[in-house]
Short mmCIF file of C-alpha atoms in Angstrom, two decimals:
data_model
loop_
_atom_site.label_atom_id
_atom_site.label_comp_id
_atom_site.label_asym_id
_atom_site.label_seq_id
_atom_site.Cartn_x
_atom_site.Cartn_y
_atom_site.Cartn_z
CA MET A 118 133.42 18.79 -64.65
CA LEU A 119 132.40 19.38 -60.99
CA ARG A 120 135.60 21.97 -60.37
CA ARG A 121 134.43 23.65 -63.77
CA LEU A 122 131.05 23.73 -62.14
CA SER A 123 132.54 25.01 -59.25
CA ARG A 124 133.88 28.02 -60.53
CA PHE A 125 130.69 28.77 -62.40
CA LEU A 126 128.84 28.70 -59.53
CA LEU A 127 130.88 30.97 -57.59
CA SER A 128 131.23 33.59 -60.97
CA LEU A 129 127.44 33.62 -60.70
CA LEU A 130 127.51 34.19 -56.56
CA VAL A 131 129.87 37.21 -57.27
CA SER A 132 127.76 38.41 -60.75
CA THR A 133 124.29 38.36 -58.96
CA ALA A 134 126.50 40.31 -55.33
CA VAL A 135 127.71 42.96 -57.78
CA ALA A 136 123.81 43.37 -59.48
CA ALA A 137 122.64 43.96 -55.95
CA ALA A 138 124.66 45.95 -54.54
CA THR A 139 124.50 48.49 -57.70
CA ASP A 140 120.76 48.13 -57.59
CA VAL A 141 120.99 49.76 -54.09
CA ASP A 142 119.64 53.10 -54.43
CA TYR A 143 122.45 55.17 -51.97
CA ARG A 144 120.60 58.61 -52.94
CA ARG A 145 117.55 57.68 -51.13
CA VAL A 146 119.71 55.88 -48.39
CA GLY A 147 121.75 58.91 -47.92
CA HIS A 148 118.67 61.32 -47.77
CA ASP A 149 117.24 59.29 -45.22
CA HIS A 150 120.31 58.84 -43.00
CA TYR A 151 120.57 62.97 -44.24
CA PHE A 152 116.67 63.62 -42.73
CA ASN A 153 117.14 61.65 -40.05
CA LEU A 154 120.22 63.77 -38.66
CA GLU A 155 122.72 61.09 -39.23
CA TYR A 156 125.57 63.02 -41.02
CA ASP A 157 127.97 60.26 -41.24
CA GLN A 158 126.15 57.54 -42.21
CA ALA A 159 124.35 59.77 -44.94
CA ILE A 160 128.36 61.14 -46.18
CA SER A 161 128.75 57.29 -46.41
CA ALA A 162 126.33 56.49 -48.63
CA TYR A 163 126.73 59.62 -50.95
CA ARG A 164 130.50 58.50 -51.39
CA ARG A 165 128.87 55.47 -52.59
CA LEU A 166 127.07 57.03 -54.65
CA LEU A 167 128.97 58.81 -55.87
CA THR A 168 131.20 55.65 -57.20
CA GLN A 169 127.86 54.27 -58.97
CA GLN A 170 127.18 58.24 -60.67
CA PRO A 171 131.06 60.03 -60.42
CA ASN A 172 129.20 62.10 -63.53
CA ASP A 173 126.91 62.99 -61.53
CA PRO A 174 127.89 66.89 -60.05
CA THR A 175 124.55 66.91 -58.11
CA VAL A 176 126.22 63.88 -55.37
CA PHE A 177 128.70 66.47 -54.28
CA ASN A 178 126.42 68.52 -53.70
CA HIS A 179 125.00 65.95 -51.28
CA ILE A 180 128.08 65.06 -49.16
CA ALA A 181 128.82 69.33 -49.25
CA SER A 182 125.23 69.54 -47.24
CA ALA A 183 125.56 66.58 -45.20
CA ILE A 184 128.60 68.23 -43.70
CA LEU A 185 127.47 71.52 -43.52
CA PHE A 186 124.63 70.04 -41.40
CA LYS A 187 126.81 68.27 -39.17
CA GLU A 188 128.12 71.28 -38.07
CA LEU A 189 125.37 73.10 -37.54
CA LEU A 190 123.78 70.81 -35.37
CA ARG A 191 126.97 70.36 -33.86
CA LEU A 192 127.05 74.35 -32.82
CA GLY A 193 123.33 74.33 -31.64
CA LEU A 194 121.89 76.61 -35.05
CA LEU A 195 119.67 73.86 -36.01
CA GLU A 196 117.83 74.01 -32.56
CA SER A 197 118.10 77.99 -31.90
CA SER A 198 114.61 78.70 -33.33
CA ALA A 199 112.57 76.07 -30.98
CA PHE A 200 114.69 77.27 -28.58
CA LYS A 201 114.13 81.23 -29.18
CA GLY A 202 114.53 83.72 -25.77
CA ASP A 203 116.34 80.75 -24.21
CA ASN A 204 119.57 82.39 -23.24
CA GLN A 205 121.43 79.50 -21.58
CA PHE A 206 120.73 77.93 -25.00
CA LEU A 207 122.00 80.74 -26.90
CA GLN A 208 124.71 81.07 -24.70
CA ARG A 209 126.14 78.73 -22.58
CA ASP A 210 128.61 76.24 -23.40
CA LYS A 211 128.66 77.61 -27.21
CA PRO A 212 131.06 75.57 -29.40
CA LYS A 213 133.05 77.31 -32.20
CA PRO A 214 132.87 76.47 -36.15
CA ASP A 215 135.70 73.79 -36.49
CA PRO A 216 137.77 75.27 -39.68
CA GLN A 217 138.46 71.72 -40.80
CA ALA A 218 135.10 70.57 -41.18
CA LYS A 219 134.96 74.45 -43.45
CA GLN A 220 138.04 73.08 -45.16
CA GLU A 221 136.31 69.66 -46.09
CA PHE A 222 132.89 71.08 -47.08
CA GLU A 223 134.44 73.37 -49.40
CA LYS A 224 136.76 70.47 -50.74
CA VAL A 225 133.82 68.48 -51.77
CA LEU A 226 131.48 72.16 -52.58
CA PHE A 227 134.67 72.84 -55.57
CA GLU A 228 135.39 69.58 -56.69
CA GLY A 229 131.44 69.50 -57.79
CA ARG A 230 131.61 72.60 -59.32
CA ARG A 231 134.20 72.02 -61.21
CA LEU A 232 132.65 68.25 -62.60
CA ALA A 233 129.53 70.84 -63.50
CA GLU A 234 131.54 73.79 -65.15
CA SER A 235 133.34 70.71 -67.43
CA ILE A 236 129.94 69.70 -68.62
CA LEU A 237 129.25 72.55 -69.24
CA ASP A 238 132.02 73.41 -71.95
CA GLU A 239 130.85 69.76 -73.86
CA SER A 240 127.36 71.29 -73.83
CA SER A 241 126.33 75.04 -72.64
CA SER A 242 122.70 73.55 -71.89
CA ASP A 243 122.98 70.92 -69.60
CA ALA A 244 120.21 71.48 -67.03
CA LEU A 245 121.09 69.30 -64.13
CA ALA A 246 124.84 70.93 -64.34
CA LEU A 247 123.57 74.24 -63.81
CA TYR A 248 121.11 73.36 -61.53
CA ALA A 249 124.51 71.61 -59.48
CA LEU A 250 126.05 75.53 -59.66
CA SER A 251 122.99 76.97 -58.28
CA GLU A 252 122.61 74.28 -55.32
CA SER A 253 126.32 74.67 -55.36
CA HIS A 254 126.39 78.73 -54.90
CA ALA A 255 123.53 78.65 -52.25
CA LEU A 256 125.05 76.16 -50.03
CA GLN A 257 128.31 78.45 -49.53
CA GLY A 258 126.27 81.16 -49.15
CA ASN A 259 124.28 78.91 -46.34
CA GLN A 260 127.41 78.48 -44.54
CA GLN A 261 128.54 81.96 -44.65
CA PHE A 262 125.63 83.07 -43.49
CA MET A 263 125.00 80.78 -41.13
CA VAL A 264 128.37 80.13 -40.08
CA ASP A 265 131.33 82.43 -41.05
CA LYS A 266 127.98 85.45 -40.47
CA ALA A 267 129.83 86.91 -43.59
CA TYR A 268 126.53 88.49 -44.88
CA PHE A 269 127.96 90.71 -48.15
CA ALA A 270 129.66 86.75 -49.38
CA ALA A 271 126.14 84.74 -48.97
CA LEU A 272 124.21 87.38 -50.65
CA ARG A 273 126.83 87.61 -53.95
CA ASN A 274 126.65 83.78 -53.35
CA GLY A 275 122.64 84.20 -53.34
CA ASN A 276 122.91 85.70 -56.87
CA ARG A 277 124.94 83.38 -58.33
CA ALA A 278 122.77 80.48 -57.26
CA ASN A 279 119.31 82.02 -58.77
CA LYS A 280 121.52 83.41 -61.72
CA TYR A 281 122.04 79.16 -62.53
CA SER A 282 118.46 78.89 -61.51
CA LYS A 283 116.84 81.10 -63.97
CA GLN A 284 118.73 79.14 -66.40
CA VAL A 285 117.78 75.67 -66.04
CA ARG A 286 114.35 77.34 -65.87
CA LYS A 287 114.52 78.79 -68.90
CA ARG A 288 116.12 75.60 -70.58
CA ASP A 289 114.13 72.86 -68.73
CA PRO A 290 110.76 75.01 -67.02
CA GLY A 291 109.77 71.50 -66.42
CA PHE A 292 112.61 71.13 -63.86
CA VAL A 293 110.95 71.88 -61.09
CA ASP A 294 113.71 71.30 -58.13
CA ALA A 295 115.06 74.58 -59.92
CA TYR A 296 112.30 76.88 -58.46
CA LEU A 297 113.37 76.15 -54.76
CA VAL A 298 116.34 78.60 -55.31
CA ALA A 299 114.78 81.27 -57.39
CA GLY A 300 111.48 80.81 -55.04
CA VAL A 301 113.55 81.84 -51.24
CA HIS A 302 115.22 84.40 -53.53
CA GLU A 303 112.17 85.70 -54.35
CA TYR A 304 111.11 85.68 -50.60
CA VAL A 305 114.03 87.24 -49.12
CA LEU A 306 113.94 90.11 -51.26
CA GLY A 307 109.93 90.53 -50.60
CA SER A 308 110.54 90.67 -47.15
CA LEU A 309 113.63 92.82 -46.89
CA PRO A 310 112.44 96.45 -45.01
CA TRP A 311 110.96 98.77 -47.83
CA PRO A 312 114.24 101.85 -47.75
CA VAL A 313 116.48 98.53 -48.36
CA LYS A 314 113.83 96.54 -50.51
CA LEU A 315 113.72 100.64 -52.19
CA LEU A 316 117.82 100.05 -52.62
CA ALA A 317 117.67 97.04 -53.55
CA ALA A 318 115.19 97.55 -56.97
CA ILE A 319 117.33 100.54 -57.71
CA GLY A 320 120.26 98.02 -58.08
CA GLY A 321 117.92 95.74 -60.29
CA MET A 322 116.54 93.13 -58.05
CA ARG A 323 113.45 93.13 -56.65
CA GLY A 324 111.46 90.25 -54.74
CA SER A 325 107.77 88.83 -54.13
CA LYS A 326 106.67 87.06 -50.97
CA LYS A 327 103.86 85.64 -52.36
CA LYS A 328 105.63 84.22 -55.59
CA GLY A 329 108.53 83.12 -52.98
CA GLU A 330 106.31 81.24 -51.36
CA GLN A 331 104.35 79.76 -54.19
CA TRP A 332 107.68 78.51 -55.65
CA VAL A 333 108.92 76.62 -52.95
CA ARG A 334 105.62 75.44 -52.07
CA ARG A 335 105.82 74.23 -55.53
CA VAL A 336 108.70 71.83 -54.91
CA ALA A 337 107.35 70.65 -51.78
CA ASN A 338 104.33 68.66 -53.55
CA GLU A 339 106.33 68.09 -57.04
CA GLY A 340 110.04 68.32 -56.69
CA ASP A 341 112.44 65.32 -56.97
CA LEU A 342 115.93 65.88 -55.92
CA ALA A 343 115.17 69.10 -53.36
CA ARG A 344 111.26 68.25 -52.49
CA ASP A 345 112.15 68.13 -48.80
CA GLN A 346 114.63 70.71 -48.21
CA ALA A 347 111.36 72.32 -49.45
CA ARG A 348 109.16 70.90 -47.36
CA ALA A 349 111.42 72.17 -44.52
CA LEU A 350 111.53 75.94 -45.48
CA LEU A 351 107.93 75.59 -46.26
CA ALA A 352 107.14 75.19 -42.45
CA LEU A 353 110.52 77.68 -41.69
CA LEU A 354 108.21 80.30 -44.35
CA LEU A 355 104.97 79.78 -42.50
CA ARG A 356 106.15 79.65 -39.44
CA ARG A 357 108.23 83.76 -39.97
CA GLU A 358 104.65 84.38 -41.46
CA LYS A 359 102.49 83.70 -38.67
CA ARG A 360 100.86 81.14 -39.85
CA PRO A 361 102.48 78.10 -37.41
CA LEU A 362 99.25 75.58 -37.68
CA GLU A 363 100.03 75.31 -41.07
CA ALA A 364 103.79 75.39 -40.75
CA ALA A 365 103.37 72.64 -37.76
CA GLU A 366 101.31 70.82 -40.84
CA VAL A 367 104.39 70.54 -42.90
CA ILE A 368 106.61 69.30 -40.17
CA GLN A 369 104.17 66.86 -38.72
CA GLY A 370 104.58 65.61 -42.39
CA LEU A 371 107.87 65.33 -42.51
CA ILE A 372 108.21 63.41 -39.18
CA ASN A 373 106.12 61.07 -40.48
CA ASP A 374 108.85 60.43 -43.30
CA PHE A 375 112.20 61.15 -40.70
CA PRO A 376 110.89 59.96 -36.67
CA ARG A 377 114.36 59.72 -36.15
CA ASN A 378 114.83 63.51 -36.48
CA TYR A 379 114.16 65.39 -33.03
CA VAL A 380 114.92 68.36 -34.32
CA LEU A 381 111.92 68.45 -35.86
CA HIS A 382 109.20 67.28 -32.63
CA LEU A 383 111.21 71.25 -31.14
CA GLU A 384 109.99 72.89 -34.04
CA LEU A 385 106.68 71.12 -33.91
CA ALA A 386 106.59 71.82 -30.08
CA ALA A 387 107.73 75.24 -30.64
CA MET A 388 105.24 75.75 -33.64
CA TYR A 389 102.51 74.54 -30.87
CA ARG A 390 104.08 77.51 -28.44
CA ASP A 391 103.29 80.39 -31.74
CA ALA A 392 99.70 79.37 -31.75
CA GLY A 393 99.33 79.84 -27.78
CA GLN A 394 98.32 75.29 -28.13
CA LYS A 395 100.41 75.45 -24.65
CA ALA A 396 98.74 71.87 -23.82
CA ASN A 397 99.97 70.33 -27.26
CA ALA A 398 103.67 72.73 -27.27
CA LEU A 399 103.22 70.33 -23.71
CA ALA A 400 103.08 67.23 -25.04
CA VAL A 401 105.87 67.49 -27.51
CA PHE A 402 108.33 68.15 -25.27
CA ARG A 403 107.04 66.35 -22.82
CA SER A 404 107.94 63.53 -25.43
CA ILE A 405 110.93 64.67 -26.33
CA LEU A 406 112.34 64.55 -23.31
CA THR A 407 110.68 60.70 -22.92
CA LYS A 408 112.27 59.43 -26.11
CA ASN A 409 115.70 60.73 -24.56
CA ARG A 410 115.56 59.45 -20.93
CA ARG A 411 114.65 55.36 -23.05
CA ASN A 412 117.42 56.41 -25.73
CA GLU A 413 115.30 55.82 -28.41
CA PRO A 414 117.01 56.39 -32.17
CA GLY A 415 118.21 59.36 -32.85
CA TYR A 416 116.88 61.28 -29.82
CA ASP A 417 120.26 59.68 -27.92
CA ARG A 418 122.08 61.97 -29.93
CA MET A 419 120.64 64.83 -28.03
CA THR A 420 123.23 66.84 -26.24
CA GLN A 421 122.86 67.71 -22.73
CA ARG A 422 122.26 71.79 -23.90
CA ALA A 423 119.48 70.82 -25.64
CA VAL A 424 118.28 67.91 -23.17
CA GLU A 425 118.05 70.91 -20.64
CA ALA A 426 116.68 73.60 -22.80
CA VAL A 427 114.07 71.09 -23.48
CA GLN A 428 113.13 70.51 -19.42
CA ARG A 429 113.43 74.59 -19.23
CA LYS A 430 110.50 75.03 -21.72
CA ILE A 431 108.39 72.31 -19.50
CA LYS A 432 108.87 73.70 -16.42
CA LYS A 433 108.06 76.99 -17.93
CA LEU A 434 104.73 76.00 -19.40
CA GLU A 435 103.71 73.83 -16.48
CA ALA A 436 103.58 77.19 -14.99
CA GLU A 437 101.53 79.31 -17.67
CA LEU A 438 99.16 76.46 -17.73
CA ASP A 439 99.26 76.17 -14.34
CA LYS A 440 98.71 79.81 -13.78
CA PRO A 441 94.90 81.13 -13.49
CA ALA A 442 93.71 83.88 -16.15
CA THR A 443 91.25 86.79 -15.75
CA ARG A 444 88.93 87.58 -17.93
CA CYS A 445 86.19 90.99 -17.89
CA THR A 446 82.95 90.54 -17.76
CA ARG A 447 79.92 93.42 -17.63
CA ARG A 448 80.31 92.66 -13.51
CA GLY A 449 83.75 92.82 -13.17
CA PHE A 450 86.88 90.31 -13.26
CA VAL A 451 86.21 86.13 -12.96
CA SER A 452 89.31 84.16 -12.65
CA ARG A 453 89.98 81.22 -15.40
CA ASN A 454 92.21 79.19 -15.77
CA PHE A 455 94.06 77.92 -19.68
CA THR A 456 95.10 74.33 -20.29
CA SER A 457 96.10 75.95 -24.22
#
């Protein structure tokens, strides 16, 4: 009797442990690591998610995206916009793309694509499978543009991504995340120089920057699978449109959610700098350097190249804030110090 009771209690403990494990939201765990630049941990969480949901093709895209952005971070491409104009950061000791990372990225991406296509063979209107294909081609286009510098190949994959996005929205207008790829596509086409835009229009490709921003903003506000990606893209669009303080507000929201992401703090400082708020930019750069020196989580992983670039930014801003400026009056010129 005692032996049977022991076996029962043991089986109960095992079943409880299994249930607890399957209750873990590995998508949420993976996203938290992903947006905090902890890509190895993100990949591990997404692979655990894949064991729970082997028939969800979007999980393969999560894994592929983490592999890609791990490589972009290693190459210094995630920090480059914040260090715009710093030739020492952009040119010195520049690492080369890792062919093994590209091979792993493509392998995972194509596994997800095959799964999505097999689902569509059974049900041609499956919105999630169509969305997965849209996201898959967008990721491949991103890799070709950012790493391979294969711009025409990236454009072709961008067009394929938009085609699948249209199919998702046609079948399920309430699938908000599908508007992200469409929004980026609209914005990019709408941003082309007029001669190129005219040629694109002849080829049947038209876009609107205004509509593109609206759609990206909608996903940032209402999305599920791609909400945080949309928030990051929205900040980039706003900065490109020379609305840095609006972009800074979006970035601050991301920082609140993902405090270990030092690149977000770099972007925040750059946006304050773009807005002419030099004192605020200097304060953020100093905060980044302090966190790095204290080895705070996330900031302890900054490359030496990035740390040195932050030090140069601090030195330059300090010099600019200490430099006397002049303003014209009716009686002549008056010297004045600006603090922002």
